[in-house]
Coordinates of C-alpha atoms in Angstrom, one line a residue:
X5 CA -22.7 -28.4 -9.2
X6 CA -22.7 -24.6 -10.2
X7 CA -24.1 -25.4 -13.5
X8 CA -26.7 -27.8 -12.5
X9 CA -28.0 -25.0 -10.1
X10 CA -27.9 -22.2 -13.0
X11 CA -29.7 -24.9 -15.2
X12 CA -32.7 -25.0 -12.5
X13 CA -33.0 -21.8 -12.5
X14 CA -33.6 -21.1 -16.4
X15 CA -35.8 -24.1 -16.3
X16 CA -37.7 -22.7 -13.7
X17 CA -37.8 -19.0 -15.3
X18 CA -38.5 -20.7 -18.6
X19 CA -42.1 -22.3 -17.2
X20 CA -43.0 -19.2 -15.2
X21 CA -42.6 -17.4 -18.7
X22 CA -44.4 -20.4 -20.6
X23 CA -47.2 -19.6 -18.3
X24 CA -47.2 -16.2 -18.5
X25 CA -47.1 -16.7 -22.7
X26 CA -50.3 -18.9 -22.1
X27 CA -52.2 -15.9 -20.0
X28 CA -51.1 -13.6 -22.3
X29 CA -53.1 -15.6 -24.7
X30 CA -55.9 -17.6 -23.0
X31 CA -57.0 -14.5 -21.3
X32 CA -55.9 -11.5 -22.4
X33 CA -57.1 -11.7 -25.7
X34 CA -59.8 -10.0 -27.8
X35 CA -61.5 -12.9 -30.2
X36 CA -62.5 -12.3 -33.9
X37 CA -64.5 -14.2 -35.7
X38 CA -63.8 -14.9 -39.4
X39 CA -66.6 -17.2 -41.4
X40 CA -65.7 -19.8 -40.0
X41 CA -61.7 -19.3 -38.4
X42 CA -60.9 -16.6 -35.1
X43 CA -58.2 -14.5 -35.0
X44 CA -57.3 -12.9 -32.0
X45 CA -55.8 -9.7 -30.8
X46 CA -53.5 -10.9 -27.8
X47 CA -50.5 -10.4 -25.5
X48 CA -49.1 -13.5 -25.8
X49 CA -46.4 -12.3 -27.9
X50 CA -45.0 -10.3 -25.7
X51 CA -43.7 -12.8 -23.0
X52 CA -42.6 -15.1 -26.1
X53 CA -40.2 -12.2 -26.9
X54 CA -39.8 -11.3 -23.2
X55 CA -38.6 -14.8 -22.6
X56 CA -35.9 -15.1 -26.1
X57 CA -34.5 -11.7 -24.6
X58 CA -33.9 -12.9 -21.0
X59 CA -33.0 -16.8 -22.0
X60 CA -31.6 -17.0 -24.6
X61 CA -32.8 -18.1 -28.4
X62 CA -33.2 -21.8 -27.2
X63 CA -34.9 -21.8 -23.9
X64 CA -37.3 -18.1 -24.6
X65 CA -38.3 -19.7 -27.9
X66 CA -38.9 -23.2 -25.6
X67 CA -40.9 -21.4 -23.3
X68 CA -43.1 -19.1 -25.8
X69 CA -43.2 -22.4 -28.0
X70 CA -45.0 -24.2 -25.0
X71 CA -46.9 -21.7 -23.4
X72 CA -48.4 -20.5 -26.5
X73 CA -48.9 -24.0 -27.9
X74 CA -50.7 -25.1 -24.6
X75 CA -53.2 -21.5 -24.6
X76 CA -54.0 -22.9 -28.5
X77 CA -54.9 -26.3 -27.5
X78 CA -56.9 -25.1 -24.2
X79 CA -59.2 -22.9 -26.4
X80 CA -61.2 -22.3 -29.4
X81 CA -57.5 -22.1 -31.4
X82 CA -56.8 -26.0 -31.4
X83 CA -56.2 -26.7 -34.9
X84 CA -53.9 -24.0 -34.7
X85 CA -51.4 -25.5 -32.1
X86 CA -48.8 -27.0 -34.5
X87 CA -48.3 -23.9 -36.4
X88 CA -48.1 -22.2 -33.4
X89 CA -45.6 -24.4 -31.9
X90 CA -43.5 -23.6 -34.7
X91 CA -44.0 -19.9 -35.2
X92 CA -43.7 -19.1 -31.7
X93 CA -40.1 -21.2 -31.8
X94 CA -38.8 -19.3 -34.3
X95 CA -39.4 -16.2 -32.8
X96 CA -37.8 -17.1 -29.3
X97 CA -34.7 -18.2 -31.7
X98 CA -34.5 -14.6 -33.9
X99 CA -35.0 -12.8 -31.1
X100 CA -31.9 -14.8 -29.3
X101 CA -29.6 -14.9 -32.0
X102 CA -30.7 -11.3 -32.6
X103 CA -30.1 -10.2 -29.2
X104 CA -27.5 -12.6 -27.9
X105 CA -25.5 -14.1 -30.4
X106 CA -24.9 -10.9 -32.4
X107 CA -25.3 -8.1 -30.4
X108 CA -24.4 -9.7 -26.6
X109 CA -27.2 -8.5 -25.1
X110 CA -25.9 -10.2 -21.5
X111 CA -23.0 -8.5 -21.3
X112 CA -22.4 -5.0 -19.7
X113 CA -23.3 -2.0 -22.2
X114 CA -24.5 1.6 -21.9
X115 CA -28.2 2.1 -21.3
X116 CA -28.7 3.2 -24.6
X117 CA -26.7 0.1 -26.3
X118 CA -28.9 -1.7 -24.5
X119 CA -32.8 0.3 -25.3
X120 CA -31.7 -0.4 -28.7
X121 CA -30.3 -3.6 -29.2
X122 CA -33.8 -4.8 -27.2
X123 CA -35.7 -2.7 -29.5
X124 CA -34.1 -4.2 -32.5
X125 CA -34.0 -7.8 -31.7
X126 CA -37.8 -7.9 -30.7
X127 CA -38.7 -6.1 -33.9
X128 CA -37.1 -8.7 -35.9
X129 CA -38.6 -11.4 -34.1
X130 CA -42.1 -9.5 -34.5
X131 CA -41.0 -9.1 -37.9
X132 CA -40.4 -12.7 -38.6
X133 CA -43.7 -13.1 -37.2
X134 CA -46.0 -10.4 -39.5
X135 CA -44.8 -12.3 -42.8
X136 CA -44.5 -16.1 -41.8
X137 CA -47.9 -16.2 -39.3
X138 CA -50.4 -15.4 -42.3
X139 CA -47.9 -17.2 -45.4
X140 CA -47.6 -20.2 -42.8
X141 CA -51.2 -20.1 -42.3
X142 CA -52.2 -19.8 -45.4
X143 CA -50.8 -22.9 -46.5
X144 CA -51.6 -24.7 -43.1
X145 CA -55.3 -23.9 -43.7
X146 CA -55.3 -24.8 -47.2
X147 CA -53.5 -27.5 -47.6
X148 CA -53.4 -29.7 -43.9
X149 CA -57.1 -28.3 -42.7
X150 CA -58.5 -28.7 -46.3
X151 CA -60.0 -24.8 -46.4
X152 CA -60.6 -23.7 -49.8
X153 CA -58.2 -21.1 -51.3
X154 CA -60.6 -18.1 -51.4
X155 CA -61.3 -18.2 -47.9
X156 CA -57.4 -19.1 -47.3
X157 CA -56.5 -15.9 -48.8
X158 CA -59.0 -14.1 -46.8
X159 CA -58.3 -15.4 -43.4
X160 CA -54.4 -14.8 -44.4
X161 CA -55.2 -11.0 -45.4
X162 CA -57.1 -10.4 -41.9
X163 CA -54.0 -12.6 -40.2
X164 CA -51.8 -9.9 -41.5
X165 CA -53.6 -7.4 -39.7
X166 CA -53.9 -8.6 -36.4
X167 CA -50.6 -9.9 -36.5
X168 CA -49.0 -6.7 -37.2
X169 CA -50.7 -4.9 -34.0
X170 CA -50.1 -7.6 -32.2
X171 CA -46.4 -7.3 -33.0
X172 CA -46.7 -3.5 -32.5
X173 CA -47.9 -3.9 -28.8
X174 CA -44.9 -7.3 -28.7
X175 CA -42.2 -5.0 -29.5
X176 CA -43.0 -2.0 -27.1
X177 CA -44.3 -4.0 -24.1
X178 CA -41.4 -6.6 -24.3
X179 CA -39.0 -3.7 -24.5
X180 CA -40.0 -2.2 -21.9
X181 CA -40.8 -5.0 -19.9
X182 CA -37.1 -6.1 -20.0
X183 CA -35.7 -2.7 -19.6
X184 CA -37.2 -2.4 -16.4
X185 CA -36.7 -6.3 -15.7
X186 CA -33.3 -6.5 -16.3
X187 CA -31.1 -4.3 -12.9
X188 CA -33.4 -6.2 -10.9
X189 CA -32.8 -9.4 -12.2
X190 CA -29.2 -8.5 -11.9
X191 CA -29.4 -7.4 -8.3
X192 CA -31.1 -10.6 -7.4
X193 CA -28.7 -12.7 -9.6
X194 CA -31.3 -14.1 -11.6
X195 CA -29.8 -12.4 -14.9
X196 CA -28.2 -15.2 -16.8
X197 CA -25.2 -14.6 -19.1
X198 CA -25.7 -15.9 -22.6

């Protein structure tokens, strides 16, 4: 029964963090227009990595996976949803293996073990991110949406840029985030070990 319990409660933490993933998105966002493409300057990102470093690779990548997918196919970013499904996965995963698997990021370490162990495993989430986003893309557009290659190059070049600030503002708001997340999830026993 413990474990059924434990399982409700990362299920549970894993939608509130899917939804906060979609707001991140869906409304805190800054829209750019490119020809005929957006790209957007968001804070979605940051709960996707917020949720791989409190859950775990599987369910924070689950929950960013979702939440993001959902904000995509609830705005003007609908043709982007299966890329983003699978981006935003893959992020949740790095930053768990990252954080979890190699580091144990659950288990009891110094403060500053901890800073930079979160620090590290979001960048390379983030940095997973700033080189598969616009190289995914770029093929996505060209070869499933049928845009031509100039313009795939173009909107792939501009993808690079607000994908790097948006991984910027990922790695520093998730960090801090679950810095000042985690004693309190502790002293509630929310904080799941991994």
């Amino acid at each position: 029964m413990p474990a059924q319990k434990a399982d409700v409660k990362k299920l549970a933490q894993a939608g509130l963090l899917a939804a906060l993933c979609y707001i991140g998105f869906a409304f805190f966002k800054i829209d750019i227009p490119v020809g005929p493409e957006k790209t957007a300057f968001h804070l979605g990102n940051v709960f996707c990595v917020l949720a791989a470093l409190l859950l775990g690779g599987y369910w924070g990548g689950l929950a960013g996976a979702i939440g993001m997918t959902i904000a995509d196919l609830t705005t003007a970013y609908v043709t982007s949803a299966p890329k983003t499904f699978l981006l935003k996965l893959c992020i949740g995963l790095i930053v768990g293996l990252v954080a979890h698997k190699i580091f144990h990021l659950s288990k009891e370490h110094s403060v500053k073990y901890v800073t930079g162990v979160t620090i590290l495993a979001s960048a390379c989430g983030m940095a997973f991110n700033v080189v598969a986003d616009p190289l995914v893309g770029y093929f996505y557009k060209m070869y499933l949406l049928g845009v031509p290659q100039d313009i795939s190059k173009a909107l792939a070049k501009i993808s690079t840029v607000t994908t790097g600030v948006n991984a910027i503002v990922a790695v520093i708001c998730a960090s801090v985030f679950y810095l000042a997340l985690r004693p309190a999830l502790k002293k509630a026993g929310l904080f799941h070990d991994i």
